[in-house]
Coordinates of N, CA and C in Angstrom, one line a residue:
X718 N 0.8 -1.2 0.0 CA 0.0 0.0 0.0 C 0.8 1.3 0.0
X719 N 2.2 1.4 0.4 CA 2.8 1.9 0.4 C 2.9 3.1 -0.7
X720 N 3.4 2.6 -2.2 CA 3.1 3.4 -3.8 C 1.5 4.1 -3.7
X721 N 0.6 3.5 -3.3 CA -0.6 4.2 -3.7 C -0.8 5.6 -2.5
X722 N 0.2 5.2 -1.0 CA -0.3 6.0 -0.1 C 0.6 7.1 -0.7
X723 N 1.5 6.8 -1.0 CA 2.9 8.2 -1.4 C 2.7 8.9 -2.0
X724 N 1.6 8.1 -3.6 CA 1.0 8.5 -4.7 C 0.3 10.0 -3.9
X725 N -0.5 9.4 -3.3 CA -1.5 10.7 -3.0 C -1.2 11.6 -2.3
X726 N -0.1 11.2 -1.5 CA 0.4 12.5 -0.7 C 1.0 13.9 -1.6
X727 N 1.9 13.1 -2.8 CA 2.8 13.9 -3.8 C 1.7 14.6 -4.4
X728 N 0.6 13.9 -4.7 CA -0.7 14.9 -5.1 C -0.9 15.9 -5.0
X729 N -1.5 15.6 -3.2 CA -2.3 16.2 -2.6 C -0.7 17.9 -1.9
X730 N -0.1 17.2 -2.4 CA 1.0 18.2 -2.1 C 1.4 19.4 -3.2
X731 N 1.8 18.5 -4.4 CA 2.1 18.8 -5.7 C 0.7 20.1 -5.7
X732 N -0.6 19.4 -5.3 CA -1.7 20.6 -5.8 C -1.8 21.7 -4.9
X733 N -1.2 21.5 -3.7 CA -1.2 22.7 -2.4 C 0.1 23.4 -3.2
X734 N 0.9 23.6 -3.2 CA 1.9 23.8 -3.8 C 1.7 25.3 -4.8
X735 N 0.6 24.1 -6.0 CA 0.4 25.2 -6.6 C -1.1 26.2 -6.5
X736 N -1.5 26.1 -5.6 CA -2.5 26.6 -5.0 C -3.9 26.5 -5.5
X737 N -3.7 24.7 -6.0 CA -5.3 24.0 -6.7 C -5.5 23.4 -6.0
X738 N -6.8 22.7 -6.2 CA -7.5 21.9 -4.9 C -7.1 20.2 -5.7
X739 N -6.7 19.9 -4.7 CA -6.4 18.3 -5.3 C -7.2 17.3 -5.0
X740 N -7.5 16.7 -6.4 CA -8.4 15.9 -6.9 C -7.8 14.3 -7.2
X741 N -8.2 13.6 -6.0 CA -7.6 12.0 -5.9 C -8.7 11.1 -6.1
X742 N -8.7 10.3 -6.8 CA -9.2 9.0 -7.9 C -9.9 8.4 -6.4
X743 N -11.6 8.3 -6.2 CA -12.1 7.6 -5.7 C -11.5 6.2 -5.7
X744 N -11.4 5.1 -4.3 CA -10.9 4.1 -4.4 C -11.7 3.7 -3.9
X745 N -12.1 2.2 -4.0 CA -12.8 1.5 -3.4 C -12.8 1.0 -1.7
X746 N -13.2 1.1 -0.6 CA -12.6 1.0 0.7 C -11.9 -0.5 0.6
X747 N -11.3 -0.8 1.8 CA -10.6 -2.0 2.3 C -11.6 -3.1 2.7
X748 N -12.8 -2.4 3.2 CA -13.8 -3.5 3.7 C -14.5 -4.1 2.6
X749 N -14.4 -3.7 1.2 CA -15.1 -4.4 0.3 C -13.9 -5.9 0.0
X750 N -12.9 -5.1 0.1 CA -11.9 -6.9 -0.1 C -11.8 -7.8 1.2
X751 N -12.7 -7.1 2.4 CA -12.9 -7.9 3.4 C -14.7 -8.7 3.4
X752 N -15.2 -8.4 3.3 CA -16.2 -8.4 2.3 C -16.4 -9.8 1.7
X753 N -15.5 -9.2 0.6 CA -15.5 -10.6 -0.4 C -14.7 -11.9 0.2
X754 N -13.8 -12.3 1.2 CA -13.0 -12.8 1.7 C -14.5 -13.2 2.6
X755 N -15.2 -12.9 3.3 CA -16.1 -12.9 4.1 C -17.0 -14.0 3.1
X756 N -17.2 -13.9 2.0 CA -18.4 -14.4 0.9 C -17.6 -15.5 0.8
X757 N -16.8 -15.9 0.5 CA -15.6 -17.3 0.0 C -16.4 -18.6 1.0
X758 N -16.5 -19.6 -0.1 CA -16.8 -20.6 0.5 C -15.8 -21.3 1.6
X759 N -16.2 -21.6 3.0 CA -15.3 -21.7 3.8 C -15.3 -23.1 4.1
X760 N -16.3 -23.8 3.6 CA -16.2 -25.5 3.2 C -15.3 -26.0 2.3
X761 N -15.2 -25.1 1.2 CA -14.7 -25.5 0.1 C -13.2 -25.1 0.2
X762 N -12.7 -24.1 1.0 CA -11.4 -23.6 1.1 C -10.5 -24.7 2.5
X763 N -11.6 -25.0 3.1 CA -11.2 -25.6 4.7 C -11.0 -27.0 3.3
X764 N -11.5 -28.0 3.1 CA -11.4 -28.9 2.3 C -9.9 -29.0 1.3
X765 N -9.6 -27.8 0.5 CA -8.7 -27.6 -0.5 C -7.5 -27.6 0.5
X766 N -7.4 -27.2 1.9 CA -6.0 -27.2 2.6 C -5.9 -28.6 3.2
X767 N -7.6 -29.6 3.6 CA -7.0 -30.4 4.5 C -6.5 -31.4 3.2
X768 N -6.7 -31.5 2.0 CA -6.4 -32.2 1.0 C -4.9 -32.1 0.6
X769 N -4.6 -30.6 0.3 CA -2.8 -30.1 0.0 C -2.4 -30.6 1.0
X770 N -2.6 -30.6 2.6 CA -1.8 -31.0 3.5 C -1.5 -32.2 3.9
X771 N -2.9 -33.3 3.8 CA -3.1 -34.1 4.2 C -1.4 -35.1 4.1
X772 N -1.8 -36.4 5.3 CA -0.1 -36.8 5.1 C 1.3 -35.7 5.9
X773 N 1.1 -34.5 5.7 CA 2.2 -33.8 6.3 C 2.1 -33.4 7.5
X774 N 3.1 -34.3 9.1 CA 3.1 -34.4 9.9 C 3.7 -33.6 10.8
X775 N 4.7 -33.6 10.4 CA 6.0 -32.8 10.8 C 7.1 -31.5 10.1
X776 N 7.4 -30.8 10.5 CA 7.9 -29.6 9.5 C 9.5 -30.5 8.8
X777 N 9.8 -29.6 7.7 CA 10.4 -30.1 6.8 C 11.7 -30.1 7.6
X778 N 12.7 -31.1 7.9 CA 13.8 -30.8 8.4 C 14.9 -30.4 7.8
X779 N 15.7 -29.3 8.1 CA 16.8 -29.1 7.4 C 18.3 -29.7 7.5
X780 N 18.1 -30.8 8.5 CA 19.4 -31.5 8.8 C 20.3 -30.4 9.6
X781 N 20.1 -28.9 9.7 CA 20.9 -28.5 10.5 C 20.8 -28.9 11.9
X782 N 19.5 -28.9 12.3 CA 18.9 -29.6 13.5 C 19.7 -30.8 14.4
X783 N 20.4 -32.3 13.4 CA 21.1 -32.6 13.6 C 22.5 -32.9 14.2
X784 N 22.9 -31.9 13.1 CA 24.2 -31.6 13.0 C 24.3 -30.7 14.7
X785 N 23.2 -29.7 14.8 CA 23.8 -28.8 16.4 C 23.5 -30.2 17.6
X786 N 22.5 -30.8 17.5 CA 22.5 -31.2 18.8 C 23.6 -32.8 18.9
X787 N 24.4 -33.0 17.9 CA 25.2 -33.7 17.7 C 26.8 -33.1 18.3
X788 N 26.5 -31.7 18.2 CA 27.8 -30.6 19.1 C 28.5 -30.2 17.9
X789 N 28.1 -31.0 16.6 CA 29.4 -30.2 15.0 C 29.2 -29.1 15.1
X790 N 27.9 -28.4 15.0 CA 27.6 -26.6 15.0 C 27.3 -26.3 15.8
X791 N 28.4 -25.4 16.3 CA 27.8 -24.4 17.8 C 26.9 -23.2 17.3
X792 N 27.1 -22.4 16.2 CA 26.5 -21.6 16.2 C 25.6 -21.2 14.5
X793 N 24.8 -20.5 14.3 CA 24.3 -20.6 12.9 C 24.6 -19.2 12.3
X794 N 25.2 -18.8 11.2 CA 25.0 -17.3 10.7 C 24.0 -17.2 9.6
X795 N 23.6 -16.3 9.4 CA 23.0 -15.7 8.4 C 24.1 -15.4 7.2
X796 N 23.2 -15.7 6.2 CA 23.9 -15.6 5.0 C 23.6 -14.6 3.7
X797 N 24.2 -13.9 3.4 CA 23.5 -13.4 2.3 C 24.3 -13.6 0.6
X798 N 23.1 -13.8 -0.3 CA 23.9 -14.1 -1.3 C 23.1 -13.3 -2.6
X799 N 23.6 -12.7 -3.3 CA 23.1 -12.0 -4.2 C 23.5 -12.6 -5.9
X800 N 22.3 -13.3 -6.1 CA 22.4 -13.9 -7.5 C 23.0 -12.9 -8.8
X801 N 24.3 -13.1 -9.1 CA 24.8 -12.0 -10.4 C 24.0 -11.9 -11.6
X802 N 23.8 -10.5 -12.1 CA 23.0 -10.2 -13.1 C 22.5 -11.0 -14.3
X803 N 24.0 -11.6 -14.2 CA 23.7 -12.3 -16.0 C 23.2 -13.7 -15.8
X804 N 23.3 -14.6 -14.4 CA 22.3 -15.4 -13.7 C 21.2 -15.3 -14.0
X805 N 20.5 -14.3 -13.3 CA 19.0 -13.7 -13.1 C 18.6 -13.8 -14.2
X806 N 19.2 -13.2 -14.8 CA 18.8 -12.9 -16.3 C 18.6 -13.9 -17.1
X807 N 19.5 -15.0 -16.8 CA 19.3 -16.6 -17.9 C 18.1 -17.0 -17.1
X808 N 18.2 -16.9 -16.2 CA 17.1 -17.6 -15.4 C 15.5 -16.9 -15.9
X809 N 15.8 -15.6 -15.6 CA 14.2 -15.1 -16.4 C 13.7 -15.0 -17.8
X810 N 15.2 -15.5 -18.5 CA 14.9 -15.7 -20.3 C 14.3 -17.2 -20.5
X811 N 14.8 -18.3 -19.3 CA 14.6 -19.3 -19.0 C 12.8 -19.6 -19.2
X812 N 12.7 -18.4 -17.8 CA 11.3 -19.0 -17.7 C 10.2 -18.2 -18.7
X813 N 11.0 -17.1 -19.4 CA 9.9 -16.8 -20.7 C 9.9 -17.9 -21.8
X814 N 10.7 -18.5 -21.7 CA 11.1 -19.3 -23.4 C 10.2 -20.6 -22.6
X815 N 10.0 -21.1 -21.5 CA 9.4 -22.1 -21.5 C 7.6 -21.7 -20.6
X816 N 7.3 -20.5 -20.6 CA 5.9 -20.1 -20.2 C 6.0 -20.0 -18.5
X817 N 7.1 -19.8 -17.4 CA 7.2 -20.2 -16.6 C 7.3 -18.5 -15.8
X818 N 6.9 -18.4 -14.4 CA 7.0 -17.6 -13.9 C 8.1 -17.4 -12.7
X819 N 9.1 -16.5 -13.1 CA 9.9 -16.4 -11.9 C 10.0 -17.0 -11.1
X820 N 8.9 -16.8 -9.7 CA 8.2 -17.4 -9.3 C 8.6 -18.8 -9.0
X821 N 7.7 -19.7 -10.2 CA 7.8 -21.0 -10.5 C 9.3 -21.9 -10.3
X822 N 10.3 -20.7 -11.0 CA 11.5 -21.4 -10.8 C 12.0 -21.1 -9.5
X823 N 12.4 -20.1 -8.7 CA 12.7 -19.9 -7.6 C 11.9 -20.9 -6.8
X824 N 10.8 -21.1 -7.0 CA 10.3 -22.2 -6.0 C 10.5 -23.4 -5.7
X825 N 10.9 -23.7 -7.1 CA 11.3 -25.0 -7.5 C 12.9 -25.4 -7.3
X826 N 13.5 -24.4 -7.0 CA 15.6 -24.5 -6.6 C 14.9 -24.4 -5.2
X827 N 13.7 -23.8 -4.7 CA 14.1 -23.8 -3.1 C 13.5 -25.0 -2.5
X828 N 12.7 -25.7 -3.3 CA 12.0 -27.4 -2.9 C 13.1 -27.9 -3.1
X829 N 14.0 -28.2 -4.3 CA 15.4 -28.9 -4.3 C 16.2 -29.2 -3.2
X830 N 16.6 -27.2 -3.1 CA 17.1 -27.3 -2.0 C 16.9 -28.0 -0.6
X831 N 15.4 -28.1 -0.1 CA 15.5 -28.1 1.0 C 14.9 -29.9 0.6
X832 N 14.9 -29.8 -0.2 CA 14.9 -32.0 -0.2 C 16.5 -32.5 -0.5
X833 N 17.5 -31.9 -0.8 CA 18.4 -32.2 -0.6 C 18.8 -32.3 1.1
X834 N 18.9 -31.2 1.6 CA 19.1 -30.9 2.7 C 18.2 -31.5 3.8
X835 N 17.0 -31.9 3.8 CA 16.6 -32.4 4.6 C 16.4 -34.4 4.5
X836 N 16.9 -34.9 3.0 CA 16.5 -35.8 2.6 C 15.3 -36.4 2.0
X837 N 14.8 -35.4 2.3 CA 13.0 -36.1 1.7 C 12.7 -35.4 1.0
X838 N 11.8 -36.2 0.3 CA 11.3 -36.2 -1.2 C 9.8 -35.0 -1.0
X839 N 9.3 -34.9 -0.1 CA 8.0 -34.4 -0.1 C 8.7 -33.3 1.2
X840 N 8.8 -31.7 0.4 CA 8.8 -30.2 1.4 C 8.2 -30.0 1.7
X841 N 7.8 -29.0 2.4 CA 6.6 -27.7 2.9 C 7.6 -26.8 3.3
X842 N 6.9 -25.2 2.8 CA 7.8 -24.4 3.4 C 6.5 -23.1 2.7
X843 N 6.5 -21.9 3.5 CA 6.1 -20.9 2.9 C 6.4 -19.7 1.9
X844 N 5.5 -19.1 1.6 CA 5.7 -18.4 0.3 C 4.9 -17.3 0.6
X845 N 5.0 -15.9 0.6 CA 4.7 -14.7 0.6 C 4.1 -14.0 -0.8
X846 N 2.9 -13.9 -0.3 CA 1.8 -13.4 -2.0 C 1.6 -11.7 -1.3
X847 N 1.2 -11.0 -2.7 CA 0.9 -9.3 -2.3 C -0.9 -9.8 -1.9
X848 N -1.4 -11.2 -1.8 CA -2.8 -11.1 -2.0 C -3.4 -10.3 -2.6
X849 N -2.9 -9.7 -3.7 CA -4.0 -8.4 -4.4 C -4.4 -8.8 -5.8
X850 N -4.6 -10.3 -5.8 CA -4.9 -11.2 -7.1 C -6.8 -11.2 -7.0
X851 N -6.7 -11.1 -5.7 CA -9.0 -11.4 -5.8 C -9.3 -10.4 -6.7
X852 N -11.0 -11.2 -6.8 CA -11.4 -10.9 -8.5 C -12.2 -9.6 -7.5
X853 N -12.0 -8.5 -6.9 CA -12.8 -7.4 -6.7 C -12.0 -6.0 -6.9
X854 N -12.8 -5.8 -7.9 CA -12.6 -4.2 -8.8 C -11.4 -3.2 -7.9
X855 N -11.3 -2.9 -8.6 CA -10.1 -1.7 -8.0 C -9.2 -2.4 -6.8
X856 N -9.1 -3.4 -6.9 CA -8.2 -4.2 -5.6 C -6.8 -3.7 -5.4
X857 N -6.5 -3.5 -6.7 CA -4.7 -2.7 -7.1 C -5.0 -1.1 -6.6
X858 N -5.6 -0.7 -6.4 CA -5.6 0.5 -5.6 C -6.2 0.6 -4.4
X859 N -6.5 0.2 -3.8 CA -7.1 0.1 -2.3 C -5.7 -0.1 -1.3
X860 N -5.7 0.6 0.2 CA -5.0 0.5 0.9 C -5.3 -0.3 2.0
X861 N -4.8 -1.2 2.7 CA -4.9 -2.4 3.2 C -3.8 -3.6 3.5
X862 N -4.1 -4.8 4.0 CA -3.2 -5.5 4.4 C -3.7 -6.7 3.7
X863 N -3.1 -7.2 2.7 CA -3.6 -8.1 1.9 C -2.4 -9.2 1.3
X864 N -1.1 -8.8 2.1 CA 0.3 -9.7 2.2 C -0.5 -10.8 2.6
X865 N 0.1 -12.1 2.4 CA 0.1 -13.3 3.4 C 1.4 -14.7 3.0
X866 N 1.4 -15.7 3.8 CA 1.8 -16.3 3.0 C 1.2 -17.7 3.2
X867 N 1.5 -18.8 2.1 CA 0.7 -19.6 1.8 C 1.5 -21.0 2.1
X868 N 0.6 -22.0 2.3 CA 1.9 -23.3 2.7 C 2.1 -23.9 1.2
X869 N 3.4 -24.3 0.7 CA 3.7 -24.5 -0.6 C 4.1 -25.9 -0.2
X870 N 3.5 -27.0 -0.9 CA 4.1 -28.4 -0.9 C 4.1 -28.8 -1.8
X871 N 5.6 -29.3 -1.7 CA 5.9 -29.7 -3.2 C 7.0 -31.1 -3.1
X872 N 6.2 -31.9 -4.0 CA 6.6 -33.2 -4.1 C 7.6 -33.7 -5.0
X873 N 9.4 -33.9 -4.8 CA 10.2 -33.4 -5.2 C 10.5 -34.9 -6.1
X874 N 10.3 -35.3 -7.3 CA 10.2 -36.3 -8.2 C 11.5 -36.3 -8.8
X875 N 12.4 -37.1 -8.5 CA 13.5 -37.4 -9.2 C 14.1 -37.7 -10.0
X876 N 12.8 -38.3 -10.8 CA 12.7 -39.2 -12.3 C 12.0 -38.1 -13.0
X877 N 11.3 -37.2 -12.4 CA 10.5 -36.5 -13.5 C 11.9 -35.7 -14.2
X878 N 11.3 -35.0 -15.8 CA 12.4 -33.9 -16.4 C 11.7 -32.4 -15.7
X879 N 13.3 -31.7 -15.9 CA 12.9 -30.5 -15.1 C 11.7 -29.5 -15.2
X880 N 11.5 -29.7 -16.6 CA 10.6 -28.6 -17.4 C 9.4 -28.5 -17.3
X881 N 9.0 -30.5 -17.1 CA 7.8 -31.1 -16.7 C 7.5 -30.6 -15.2
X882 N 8.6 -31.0 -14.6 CA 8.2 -31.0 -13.0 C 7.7 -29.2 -12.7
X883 N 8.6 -28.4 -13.4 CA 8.3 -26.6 -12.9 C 7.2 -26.4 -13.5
X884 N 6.5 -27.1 -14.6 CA 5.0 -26.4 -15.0 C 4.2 -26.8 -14.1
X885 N 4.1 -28.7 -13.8 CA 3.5 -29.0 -12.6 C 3.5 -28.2 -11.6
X886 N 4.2 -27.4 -11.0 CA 5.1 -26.8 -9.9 C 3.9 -25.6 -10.1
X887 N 4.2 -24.8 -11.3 CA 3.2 -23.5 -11.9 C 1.7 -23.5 -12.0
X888 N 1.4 -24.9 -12.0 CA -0.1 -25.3 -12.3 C -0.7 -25.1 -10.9
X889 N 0.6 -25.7 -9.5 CA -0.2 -26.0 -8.3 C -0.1 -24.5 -7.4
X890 N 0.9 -23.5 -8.0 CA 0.8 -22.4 -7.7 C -0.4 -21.4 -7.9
X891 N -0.8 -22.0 -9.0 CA -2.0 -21.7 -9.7 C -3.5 -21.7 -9.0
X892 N -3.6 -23.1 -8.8 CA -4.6 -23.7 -7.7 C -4.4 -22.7 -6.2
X893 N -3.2 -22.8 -5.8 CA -3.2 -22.2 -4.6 C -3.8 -20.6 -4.7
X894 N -3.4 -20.3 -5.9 CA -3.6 -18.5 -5.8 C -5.0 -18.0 -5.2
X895 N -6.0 -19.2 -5.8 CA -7.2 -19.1 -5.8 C -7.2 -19.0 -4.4
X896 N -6.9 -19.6 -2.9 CA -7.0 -19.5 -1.7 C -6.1 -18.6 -1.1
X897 N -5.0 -17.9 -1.8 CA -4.7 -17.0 -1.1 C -4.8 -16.5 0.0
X898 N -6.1 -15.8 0.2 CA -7.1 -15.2 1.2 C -7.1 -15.3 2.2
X899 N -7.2 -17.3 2.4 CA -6.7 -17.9 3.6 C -5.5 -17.6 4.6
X900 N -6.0 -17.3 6.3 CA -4.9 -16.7 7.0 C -3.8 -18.2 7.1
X901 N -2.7 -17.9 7.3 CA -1.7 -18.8 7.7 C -2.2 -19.8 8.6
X902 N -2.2 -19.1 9.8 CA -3.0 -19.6 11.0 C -4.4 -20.6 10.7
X903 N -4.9 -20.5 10.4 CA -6.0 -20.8 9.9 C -5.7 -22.5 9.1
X904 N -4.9 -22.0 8.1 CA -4.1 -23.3 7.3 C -3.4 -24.5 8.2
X905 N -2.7 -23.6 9.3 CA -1.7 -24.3 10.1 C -3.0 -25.6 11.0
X906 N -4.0 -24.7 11.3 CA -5.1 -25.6 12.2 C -5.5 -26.7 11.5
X907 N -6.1 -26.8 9.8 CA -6.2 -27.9 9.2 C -5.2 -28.6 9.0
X908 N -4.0 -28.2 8.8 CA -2.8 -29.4 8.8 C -3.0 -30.6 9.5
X909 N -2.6 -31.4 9.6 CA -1.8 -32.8 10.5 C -1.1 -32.3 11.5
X910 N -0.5 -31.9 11.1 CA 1.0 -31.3 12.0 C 0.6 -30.3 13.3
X911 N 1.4 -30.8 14.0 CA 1.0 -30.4 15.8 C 1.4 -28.8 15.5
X912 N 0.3 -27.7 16.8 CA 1.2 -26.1 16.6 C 1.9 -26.3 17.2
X913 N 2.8 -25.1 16.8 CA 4.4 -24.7 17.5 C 5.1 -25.2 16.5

């Protein structure tokens, strides 16, 4: 919400400025995308998570877990790594030339990842949406809190080919977008998997 709130200040500034009255684009309120969130079938959404989840008991392990209480790692750092340009760039020519979204691939090196790392075939891990995909009018301009993030399980096929497995991967991104809406919390309760 940030760009739309700044938008109208520079306005409403820009027009004081020059000593006009400033004139800002009716938006739709926040409670109409609470509203429609409120309308969503909550049988049909409760059902779609206990199905994605079903089977997953336990959070995905990273084998770091091991390694510390084994005494090899005393301590953990943070890492930062910044993918170089001409990377990124193969990577996003990547996923135009095969219909794939950013997205899609990044998702798909971080299910890798963390099935290498943890050993198993079948991840979960989260993923952070702008939620500003619902089908109600002016949604891209409205100010509000419509971040969330979504539980991503992805079933890491070793025999499948890559190109096959990341559309599959895009298809179930797909499915998911539709529930977006759904709070985290909420998803976590249908799970298998114990809180905490």
């Amino acid at each position: 919400s940030t760009p739309i709130v700044l938008r109208e200040v520079f306005a409403l500034y820009d027009a004081l400025k020059q000593g006009k009255e400033a004139r800002l684009e009716r938006v739709r309120p926040y409670g109409d995308y609470i509203a429609w969130i409120g309308a969503q079938d909550a049988a049909k959404t409760e059902a779609f998570w206990r199905a994605q989840l079903r089977g997953f008991r336990e959070p995905t392990p990273l084998g770091i877990e091991k390694l510390a209480s084994a005494g090899e790692v005393e301590a953990f750092e943070e890492q930062r790594f910044v993918l170089p340009e001409a990377i990124s760039g193969k990577l996003a020519s990547f996923g135009r030339q095969h219909q794939l979204t950013m997205s899609s691939v990044v998702q798909g090196a971080w299910a890798l990842l963390l099935a290498r790392y943890s050993g198993e075939d079948d991840v979960l891990f989260g993923a952070t949406v702008s939620g500003r995909s619902a089908p109600v009018l002016g949604v891209d301009r409205m100010v509000g809190l419509f971040i969330n993030t979504l539980a991503v399980r992805v079933k890491v096929d070793r025999e499948a080919r890559a190109l096959v497995w990341l559309k599959a991967l895009q298809e179930q991104q797909a499915e998911l977008r539709e529930y977006e809406h759904t709070p985290l919390v909420q998803v976590q309760g249908w799970s298998e998997m114990p809180r905490g």
